[in-house]
């Protein structure tokens, strides 16, 4: 019984981690290639979720909704890159933080305007609504397993894209020397727009998938954004591999910490105090992890020379 | 020198306007605007603190809400125990609550200094984006800690039923409280000006511009930056204590990352590394918030647009517009 419970929690942690990876991959790519901190990445996640549930409701199909969320986030990403973000590449991080913070305010308010104050809900598609039996009893939701599979496939796809394709070659070249790649005749502006839209689309995909697990509302992007930042900082900013490792690390630490820390404290403390102390420690566990890793390796686990 | 005297003039006008506003409001019997002016003074004070780290020291702290909130919680917890007559600590020594502002400020300064020493000592090992993110992470830690302590209100926060008091003056009078905030703001501005002009401040600014050069001239950058970080946190912490007393309430929202972003906005909107920048920024922000918020719920949309405009087109913020570019940049 305990074994099945452990597997369930491990899978939950993995699912959370994979979802974080979809967010973190875009952030870390954008930082690695363009040197830009994008706080508005959480808004793209939110947009993906809103468009996914809105289109799914209108069309009656989760899958069309998911595709719509993906495309809408990519389009929004390309739009803000064109209108705002490309003016920020030469600025210092301070300006980037402020401008993208302003974008968060704008996105949140416009979303509230268009979709209203009430949260939207998205149903899990019938195809994925079952449970898969676990060894040792109990079952695990197929939908969460599907998120894990999609996330891992995306990670593999990104790996292929970056190492095996022409676009990936340009992305890597852009990371190491942006003037040189421009001098070699690559339209750097289009490349940047493409990278930004790619990151936005991944965030939108994550938002759409998560939309079926939680309510879709304004402000849902910010907690995930902060966690995604923790992930890319732990992994080493600019490193997609680091983002994958760190997101799974963060996902597992957070999920397992919330379950097992209160129980661990209960061994030495009365139950009520153990729950309070355990959940307090669990909610800061990932930040402790990050502080410890940065104190040990100030450039993250997989530093990128930048 | 022309630029400089123009900035001095702008500074004097800003300080004068902030002083005049509540006096006029009192004459017109509009107490709301007195507390609005106190709010501006307090948030400007928080910004003056951050400006020391961010503007002069180049340390982009995205976690100053931690210090703001800690200061607030000191005021709240002290008042809570004083009101209840219970003890904060009963062992090994008995520490009770207090409803004396001077005591609260002293404790708030101590607590934030200790917190900043610990956070800064670790965070300053990193730089650039990593510094931004690690300060954010520490602030989030304190935020979640505050939420998970039910004794002090947890998610709901803590009400301060009676404003903490001063020995001679009546701090519950809005105008007196404003003068307190205003006085502390001027003190912090004076202190900042002195720090920046002193050899320590020169070293600090050099650490921002070129750390290697500072190290080569025989001054280790790390202690300089850490000291400045602690001073900056203490100023912001005092502002937090005042803010809690002004609102009669302290809650986790004082520690949230939105608050860190807001304090940062005051500094950037006003003009980074300009002495009166935070005052200009906080005043503009509060005015936008309360006046646009008065006739539309969508004021955040407008605020976002204004911020975006300032970043993209008005580099140097309000002070850059009013008083010209900073002399050294």
XYZ file of C-alpha atoms in Angstrom:
635
model
C 0.000 0.000 0.000
C 2.766 2.386 0.951
C 4.603 1.378 -2.197
C 1.643 2.281 -4.416
C 1.283 5.589 -2.555
C 4.952 6.334 -3.104
C 4.698 5.594 -6.834
C 1.639 7.804 -7.077
C 3.429 10.690 -5.392
C 6.538 10.184 -7.505
C 4.379 10.356 -10.626
C 2.684 13.494 -9.308
C 6.079 15.058 -8.743
C 7.187 14.046 -12.212
C 4.036 15.463 -13.772
C 4.522 18.754 -11.940
C 8.174 18.815 -12.961
C 7.400 18.144 -16.613
C 4.830 20.927 -16.616
C 7.431 23.263 -15.104
C 9.840 22.194 -17.817
C 7.464 23.344 -20.548
C 7.456 26.781 -18.907
C 11.139 26.841 -18.088
C 12.279 25.720 -21.543
C 10.891 28.866 -23.151
C 12.276 31.141 -20.451
C 15.724 29.639 -20.596
C 15.842 29.653 -24.421
C 14.813 33.294 -24.534
C 17.407 34.154 -21.930
C 20.114 32.056 -23.528
C 19.608 33.363 -27.049
C 18.473 36.940 -26.493
C 19.684 37.615 -22.958
C 16.191 38.687 -21.952
C 14.357 38.176 -18.668
C 10.701 37.750 -19.516
C 8.367 38.093 -16.539
C 5.397 38.016 -18.905
C 6.004 34.352 -19.638
C 3.415 33.495 -16.993
C 0.879 35.581 -18.877
C 1.460 33.471 -21.986
C 0.794 30.380 -19.866
C -2.432 31.988 -18.685
C -3.418 32.938 -22.249
C -2.838 29.346 -23.371
C -5.145 28.105 -20.620
C -7.861 30.675 -21.367
C -7.856 30.115 -25.103
C -7.751 26.358 -24.639
C -10.806 26.261 -22.389
C -12.669 28.890 -24.404
C -12.093 27.150 -27.747
C -12.727 23.730 -26.217
C -16.051 24.955 -24.903
C -17.024 26.564 -28.197
C -15.937 23.663 -30.394
C -16.768 20.847 -28.000
C -13.360 19.287 -28.468
C -10.517 19.401 -25.970
C -8.012 18.711 -28.721
C -9.023 21.651 -30.878
C -8.881 23.756 -27.727
C -5.393 22.582 -26.891
C -4.201 23.321 -30.408
C -5.909 26.706 -30.237
C -4.237 27.537 -26.918
C -0.873 26.540 -28.330
C -1.328 28.715 -31.419
C -2.842 31.647 -29.537
C 0.087 31.742 -27.125
C 2.551 31.535 -30.023
C 0.745 34.360 -31.798
C 0.654 36.494 -28.652
C 4.344 35.795 -28.134
C 5.221 36.819 -31.679
C 3.078 39.931 -31.292
C 4.677 41.184 -28.081
C 8.121 40.294 -29.380
C 7.460 42.435 -32.430
C 5.837 45.306 -30.553
C 7.769 45.510 -27.306
C 10.324 42.846 -26.528
C 12.698 43.499 -29.420
C 13.270 47.011 -28.131
C 14.566 45.536 -24.876
C 17.379 43.283 -26.070
C 20.007 45.989 -25.750
C 18.726 47.234 -22.403
C 19.902 46.106 -19.000
C 17.981 43.542 -16.982
C 16.329 46.238 -14.906
C 14.485 47.715 -17.888
C 13.513 44.243 -19.047
C 12.076 43.342 -15.660
C 10.065 46.543 -15.497
C 8.766 46.392 -19.059
C 7.703 42.766 -18.818
C 6.138 43.467 -15.407
C 4.107 46.142 -17.204
C 3.129 43.528 -19.793
C 1.837 41.284 -16.981
C -0.436 44.087 -15.771
C -1.704 44.684 -19.290
C -2.275 41.005 -20.069
C -4.058 40.342 -16.775
C -6.346 43.314 -17.153
C -7.162 42.621 -20.798
C -7.858 38.952 -20.035
C -10.176 39.957 -17.211
C -11.882 42.347 -19.577
C -12.383 39.803 -22.341
C -13.132 36.649 -20.364
C -14.686 38.148 -17.233
C -13.886 37.692 -13.561
C -15.273 34.191 -13.265
C -12.811 31.317 -13.595
C -13.290 28.978 -16.563
C -13.278 25.210 -16.307
C -11.973 22.672 -18.741
C -12.938 19.009 -18.742
C -10.489 16.190 -19.188
C -11.121 14.613 -22.624
C -12.988 11.267 -22.445
C -10.108 9.487 -24.140
C -7.820 10.275 -21.193
C -10.286 10.256 -18.321
C -9.600 6.747 -16.994
C -7.230 5.393 -14.387
C -4.264 3.168 -14.972
C -3.813 0.463 -12.310
C -0.656 0.769 -10.262
C 1.313 -2.212 -8.967
C 0.336 -2.696 -5.323
C -3.196 -1.385 -5.735
C -4.860 1.902 -6.594
C -4.858 3.682 -9.913
C -3.268 6.686 -11.519
C -5.136 9.187 -13.714
C -4.326 8.621 -17.365
C -4.514 12.356 -18.012
C -1.596 13.077 -15.701
C 0.386 10.288 -17.327
C -0.378 11.865 -20.680
C 1.038 15.183 -19.462
C 4.224 13.399 -18.449
C 4.466 11.740 -21.867
C 3.792 14.982 -23.742
C 6.353 16.810 -21.626
C 9.061 14.227 -22.124
C 8.328 14.040 -25.860
C 8.564 17.838 -26.034
C 11.890 17.717 -24.242
C 13.147 15.149 -26.749
C 11.734 17.193 -29.624
C 13.497 20.312 -28.352
C 16.724 18.362 -28.078
C 16.379 17.234 -31.711
C 15.395 20.731 -32.806
C 18.404 22.330 -31.172
C 21.024 19.766 -32.096
C 19.786 18.414 -35.439
C 18.070 21.196 -37.417
C 19.142 24.347 -39.175
C 16.991 26.475 -36.873
C 18.636 24.812 -33.880
C 22.054 25.472 -35.319
C 21.173 29.146 -35.673
C 19.821 29.228 -32.143
C 23.068 27.805 -30.809
C 25.070 30.206 -32.950
C 22.937 33.077 -31.689
C 23.730 32.052 -28.123
C 27.450 32.212 -28.621
C 27.810 35.244 -30.890
C 24.905 37.299 -32.055
C 26.886 39.791 -34.172
C 28.697 37.069 -36.049
C 25.551 35.192 -36.964
C 24.068 38.443 -38.216
C 27.179 39.093 -40.284
C 26.841 35.631 -41.830
C 23.536 36.672 -43.354
C 21.032 35.194 -40.922
C 18.108 37.508 -40.281
C 18.590 37.769 -36.549
C 15.289 39.559 -35.984
C 13.264 36.752 -37.514
C 15.262 34.216 -35.555
C 14.520 36.044 -32.314
C 10.827 36.278 -33.110
C 10.780 32.558 -33.890
C 12.540 31.619 -30.654
C 10.241 33.839 -28.628
C 7.137 32.422 -30.285
C 8.412 28.895 -29.708
C 8.877 29.575 -26.001
C 5.460 31.208 -25.826
C 3.850 28.216 -27.563
C 5.377 25.823 -25.028
C 4.038 27.983 -22.190
C 0.631 28.002 -23.861
C 0.724 24.218 -24.212
C 1.530 23.863 -20.516
C -1.288 26.259 -19.645
C -3.799 24.400 -21.785
C -2.934 21.036 -20.277
C -2.944 22.332 -16.718
C -6.268 24.053 -17.371
C -8.009 20.684 -17.070
C -6.503 20.096 -13.623
C -7.170 23.467 -12.003
C -9.503 26.391 -12.562
C -8.486 28.782 -15.315
C -8.264 32.284 -13.893
C -6.343 35.539 -14.083
C -3.179 35.353 -12.016
C -2.704 31.611 -12.504
C 0.526 32.259 -14.389
C 2.506 34.045 -11.704
C 3.083 31.200 -9.210
C 4.194 28.975 -12.082
C 6.378 31.752 -13.426
C 8.228 32.083 -10.136
C 8.755 28.328 -9.965
C 9.960 28.295 -13.563
C 12.494 30.959 -12.651
C 13.645 28.863 -9.714
C 14.036 25.989 -12.169
C 16.121 27.836 -14.735
C 18.297 29.390 -12.068
C 18.976 25.987 -10.517
C 19.607 24.454 -13.932
C 21.845 27.231 -15.170
C 20.227 29.996 -17.177
C 20.308 29.252 -20.893
C 20.701 25.502 -20.546
C 17.735 23.439 -21.767
C 19.257 20.283 -20.318
C 19.678 22.058 -16.983
C 16.051 23.167 -17.156
C 14.899 19.565 -17.616
C 16.973 18.210 -14.738
C 16.099 21.099 -12.445
C 12.381 21.039 -13.227
C 12.100 17.380 -12.329
C 14.191 18.020 -9.223
C 11.934 20.911 -8.204
C 8.747 19.007 -9.049
C 9.771 16.013 -6.962
C 11.090 18.099 -4.057
C 7.914 20.134 -3.860
C 5.463 17.241 -4.194
C 7.271 14.778 -1.959
C 8.067 17.503 0.583
C 4.413 18.430 0.954
C 3.452 14.786 1.526
C 6.295 13.433 3.577
C 7.695 16.369 5.600
C 4.635 16.656 7.891
C 4.740 12.893 8.390
C 8.455 13.011 9.156
C 7.889 15.738 11.730
C 5.078 13.695 13.257
C 7.664 11.161 14.374
C 9.126 13.658 16.843
C 6.366 16.253 17.388
C 2.664 16.227 18.309
C 0.468 15.919 15.186
C -0.888 19.488 15.008
C 2.525 21.119 15.384
C 4.103 18.578 13.056
C 1.594 19.436 10.328
C 2.227 23.153 10.723
C 6.006 22.847 10.857
C 6.116 20.261 8.090
C 3.959 22.218 5.686
C 5.864 25.409 6.470
C 9.135 23.705 5.619
C 7.596 22.027 2.580
C 6.451 25.325 1.098
C 9.948 26.770 1.318
C 11.750 23.531 0.409
C 12.370 24.436 -3.225
C 13.648 27.885 -2.310
C 15.988 26.313 0.213
C 17.101 23.936 -2.525
C 17.749 26.855 -4.835
C 19.645 28.879 -2.237
C 21.771 25.853 -1.366
C 22.568 25.100 -5.001
C 23.415 28.726 -5.774
C 25.574 29.022 -2.671
C 27.394 25.915 -3.875
C 27.414 26.669 -7.634
C 26.622 30.356 -8.230
C 25.888 29.722 -11.932
C 23.565 26.772 -11.495
C 24.025 23.074 -12.142
C 24.789 23.314 -15.860
C 26.447 26.699 -16.345
C 26.352 28.174 -19.823
C 29.242 30.422 -20.755
C 27.580 33.738 -21.446
C 26.725 72.527 -12.425
C 23.614 73.837 -14.188
C 22.159 70.352 -14.289
C 22.849 69.916 -10.637
C 21.116 73.063 -9.494
C 18.123 72.147 -11.653
C 17.907 68.782 -9.917
C 18.162 70.481 -6.511
C 15.277 72.732 -7.505
C 13.166 69.772 -8.636
C 13.967 67.957 -5.395
C 12.923 70.946 -3.315
C 9.668 71.314 -5.256
C 8.865 67.612 -4.782
C 9.566 67.743 -1.055
C 7.553 70.953 -0.750
C 4.572 69.544 -2.631
C 4.481 66.445 -0.454
C 4.569 68.636 2.651
C 1.924 71.030 1.361
C -0.578 68.398 0.237
C -1.656 67.114 3.678
C -1.670 70.646 5.144
C -4.078 71.790 2.446
C -6.071 68.591 2.883
C -6.370 69.236 6.622
C -7.547 72.800 5.974
C -10.159 71.438 3.557
C -11.049 68.729 6.072
C -10.175 65.844 3.740
C -8.438 63.309 6.020
C -8.288 60.749 3.195
C -5.677 62.828 1.375
C -3.588 63.147 4.528
C -3.285 59.383 4.766
C -2.684 59.257 1.015
C 0.267 61.610 1.522
C 1.525 59.425 4.373
C 1.292 56.489 2.001
C 3.382 58.303 -0.583
C 5.982 59.231 2.050
C 6.180 55.656 3.355
C 6.430 53.993 -0.023
C 8.966 56.600 -1.112
C 10.945 55.700 2.009
C 10.886 52.033 0.988
C 12.062 53.121 -2.453
C 14.859 55.254 -0.995
C 16.057 52.092 0.739
C 15.989 50.042 -2.436
C 17.571 52.866 -4.426
C 20.677 52.621 -2.281
C 21.150 48.973 -3.245
C 19.737 49.099 -6.758
C 20.524 52.584 -7.986
C 23.888 53.297 -6.396
C 25.124 49.752 -5.750
C 23.770 48.089 -8.884
C 22.296 45.269 -6.806
C 18.954 44.534 -8.477
C 17.102 43.107 -5.508
C 13.762 41.605 -6.457
C 13.160 40.695 -2.825
C 12.919 43.940 -0.923
C 9.342 43.101 0.017
C 10.944 40.654 2.444
C 12.358 43.554 4.442
C 9.282 45.709 3.978
C 7.103 42.880 5.262
C 9.442 41.936 8.090
C 9.329 45.532 9.344
C 5.546 45.395 9.072
C 5.325 42.117 10.934
C 7.540 43.488 13.728
C 5.072 46.341 14.193
C 2.119 43.980 13.958
C 3.452 41.311 16.294
C 4.637 43.854 18.872
C 1.230 45.526 18.883
C -0.528 42.143 18.992
C 1.324 41.035 22.130
C 1.003 44.460 23.758
C -2.739 44.409 23.075
C -3.147 40.867 24.367
C -0.697 41.327 27.228
C 0.994 38.097 26.210
C 4.677 37.389 25.718
C 6.454 36.911 22.404
C 9.079 34.780 24.107
C 8.804 33.385 27.606
C 11.992 31.398 27.630
C 14.960 31.855 28.229
C 14.095 35.516 28.755
C 10.670 37.046 28.750
C 10.063 39.341 25.809
C 6.665 40.943 25.713
C 4.992 43.075 23.081
C 5.337 46.812 22.823
C 3.129 49.624 21.646
C 5.926 52.185 21.536
C 6.872 53.294 18.030
C 10.483 53.964 18.973
C 10.867 50.435 20.313
C 9.105 48.982 17.277
C 11.368 50.879 14.883
C 14.480 49.791 16.733
C 13.426 46.147 16.680
C 12.324 46.397 13.052
C 15.737 47.831 12.150
C 17.507 45.037 14.016
C 15.396 42.262 12.546
C 15.703 43.515 8.978
C 19.429 44.103 9.411
C 19.925 40.512 10.545
C 17.746 39.149 7.761
C 19.548 41.273 5.170
C 22.912 40.173 6.505
C 21.984 36.517 6.039
C 20.233 36.983 2.693
C 22.884 39.353 1.358
C 25.785 37.175 2.449
C 24.493 34.309 0.308
C 22.946 36.313 -2.529
C 25.981 38.507 -3.158
C 27.972 35.429 -4.084
C 25.977 35.537 -7.297
C 25.478 38.392 -9.721
C 23.292 39.520 -12.596
C 20.118 37.561 -13.175
C 21.088 35.045 -10.531
C 21.113 37.806 -7.937
C 17.673 39.002 -9.045
C 16.292 35.499 -8.754
C 17.920 34.471 -5.490
C 16.699 37.601 -3.708
C 13.249 36.798 -5.089
C 13.549 33.249 -3.764
C 14.437 34.436 -0.272
C 11.505 36.817 -0.248
C 9.211 33.980 -1.320
C 10.570 31.866 1.531
C 9.661 34.500 4.093
C 6.290 34.979 2.387
C 5.419 31.299 2.729
C 6.729 31.229 6.293
C 4.409 34.092 7.196
C 1.482 32.272 5.603
C 2.200 29.094 7.508
C 2.347 30.617 10.998
C -1.276 30.538 12.207
C -0.465 32.319 15.494
C 0.105 35.566 13.568
C -2.849 35.296 11.245
C -1.370 33.099 8.536
C -2.944 33.975 5.228
C -5.391 36.443 6.810
C -2.765 38.677 8.381
C -2.853 40.528 11.639
C -4.879 43.587 12.584
C -3.282 46.368 14.633
C -6.169 47.648 16.748
C -4.325 50.574 18.304
C -1.635 52.392 16.410
C 1.746 52.173 18.126
C 2.490 55.319 20.113
C 5.079 58.006 20.635
C 6.067 59.468 24.038
C 5.076 63.101 23.362
C 2.907 63.327 20.276
C -0.365 61.630 19.426
C 0.487 59.250 16.584
C -3.142 58.379 15.931
C -3.695 61.899 14.615
C -3.332 61.580 10.803
C -1.344 64.784 10.443
C 1.070 63.898 13.253
C 1.577 60.486 11.709
C 2.244 62.108 8.356
C 4.901 64.338 9.901
C 6.518 61.245 11.361
C 6.658 59.537 7.966
C 7.785 62.724 6.269
C 10.503 63.312 8.851
C 11.819 59.792 8.464
C 11.738 60.152 4.685
C 13.787 63.338 4.839
C 16.172 61.689 7.283
C 16.636 58.725 4.951
C 17.161 61.044 1.983
C 19.734 63.033 3.936
C 21.448 59.825 5.007
C 21.483 58.532 1.425
C 22.972 61.773 0.153
C 25.693 61.625 2.795
C 26.409 57.952 2.134
C 26.650 58.487 -1.597
C 29.017 61.419 -1.204
C 31.226 59.660 1.344
C 34.212 57.481 0.404
C 32.033 54.465 1.181
C 29.471 55.635 -1.363
C 32.165 56.267 -3.954
C 33.404 52.713 -3.466
C 29.840 51.439 -3.707
C 29.227 53.211 -7.008
C 32.543 52.002 -8.289
C 31.466 48.456 -7.380
C 28.451 48.972 -9.631
C 30.470 50.283 -12.542
C 33.573 48.146 -12.408
C 34.139 45.681 -9.630
C 37.532 44.569 -10.859
C 38.841 48.116 -10.846
C 37.596 48.597 -7.287
C 39.324 45.398 -6.204
C 42.533 46.451 -7.957
C 42.587 49.702 -6.050
C 42.693 47.693 -2.838
C 39.058 47.755 -1.739
C 37.219 44.445 -1.530
C 33.792 44.916 -3.195
C 31.946 42.228 -1.226
C 31.907 43.897 2.247
C 31.040 47.256 0.684
C 28.091 45.784 -1.186
C 26.922 43.744 1.786
C 26.997 46.795 4.060
C 25.034 48.829 1.543
C 22.554 45.978 1.135
C 21.968 45.871 4.891
C 21.519 49.647 5.194
C 19.143 49.552 2.248
C 17.120 46.755 3.854
C 16.896 48.585 7.186
C 15.460 51.707 5.535
C 12.906 49.593 3.673
C 12.126 47.705 6.892
C 11.362 50.917 8.782
C 9.073 51.894 5.921
C 7.320 48.551 6.354
C 6.781 49.183 10.072
C 5.260 52.579 9.263
C 3.091 51.058 6.543
C 1.655 48.491 8.953
C 0.874 51.225 11.456
C -0.691 53.419 8.798
C -3.036 50.673 7.611
C -3.598 49.129 11.019
C -2.944 45.828 9.347
C -0.105 43.580 8.320
C -0.482 40.557 6.073
C 1.449 38.327 3.730
C 0.654 40.676 0.835
C 3.301 43.012 2.272
C 5.802 40.230 1.582
C 4.572 39.200 -1.846
C 6.654 39.501 -4.981
C 4.177 42.017 -6.366
C 5.237 44.305 -3.544
C 8.909 43.806 -4.462
C 8.004 44.668 -8.030
C 6.120 47.747 -6.886
C 8.999 49.094 -4.806
C 11.232 48.495 -7.787
C 8.762 50.383 -9.978
C 8.931 53.426 -7.680
C 12.687 53.516 -8.092
C 12.735 52.952 -11.849
C 9.744 55.161 -12.582
C 11.336 57.971 -10.595
C 14.817 57.491 -12.005
C 17.403 54.942 -10.974
C 20.209 56.286 -8.817
C 18.607 59.705 -8.414
C 18.290 60.858 -4.830
C 14.642 61.959 -5.066
C 13.751 59.421 -7.742
C 11.842 57.103 -5.390
C 9.740 60.017 -4.125
C 8.852 61.094 -7.651
C 8.116 57.487 -8.610
C 6.020 56.652 -5.562
C 4.050 59.890 -5.853
C 3.264 59.324 -9.525
C 2.351 55.682 -8.897
C -0.001 56.456 -6.001
C -1.597 59.330 -7.867
C -2.217 57.114 -10.894
C -3.554 54.345 -8.674
C -5.951 56.480 -6.681
C -7.171 58.822 -9.395
C -7.467 56.449 -12.318
C -8.694 53.796 -9.883
C -11.394 56.302 -8.923
C -13.176 56.237 -12.259
C -12.271 52.876 -13.752
C -11.536 49.403 -12.442
C -9.108 48.912 -15.287
C -6.468 51.179 -13.819
C -3.841 48.443 -13.970
C -4.137 48.466 -17.737
C -3.312 52.146 -17.812
C -0.567 51.716 -15.249
C 0.955 48.985 -17.395
C 0.823 51.219 -20.448
C 2.405 54.141 -18.571
C 5.171 51.925 -17.206
C 5.843 50.491 -20.626
C 5.989 53.983 -22.059
C 8.451 55.122 -19.405
C 10.746 52.151 -19.985
C 10.667 52.378 -23.760
C 10.647 56.105 -24.360
C 11.542 58.026 -21.188
C 14.768 56.482 -20.011
C 15.829 57.977 -16.742
C 12.281 58.091 -15.417
C 10.480 61.129 -14.057
C 13.659 62.703 -12.708
C 15.273 62.215 -16.089
C 12.403 64.152 -17.655
C 12.261 66.900 -15.044
C 15.890 67.400 -14.163
C 17.789 66.140 -17.186
C 20.085 63.158 -17.416
C 22.118 62.034 -14.448
C 25.627 63.403 -14.524
C 27.394 60.080 -14.421
C 25.933 57.264 -16.403
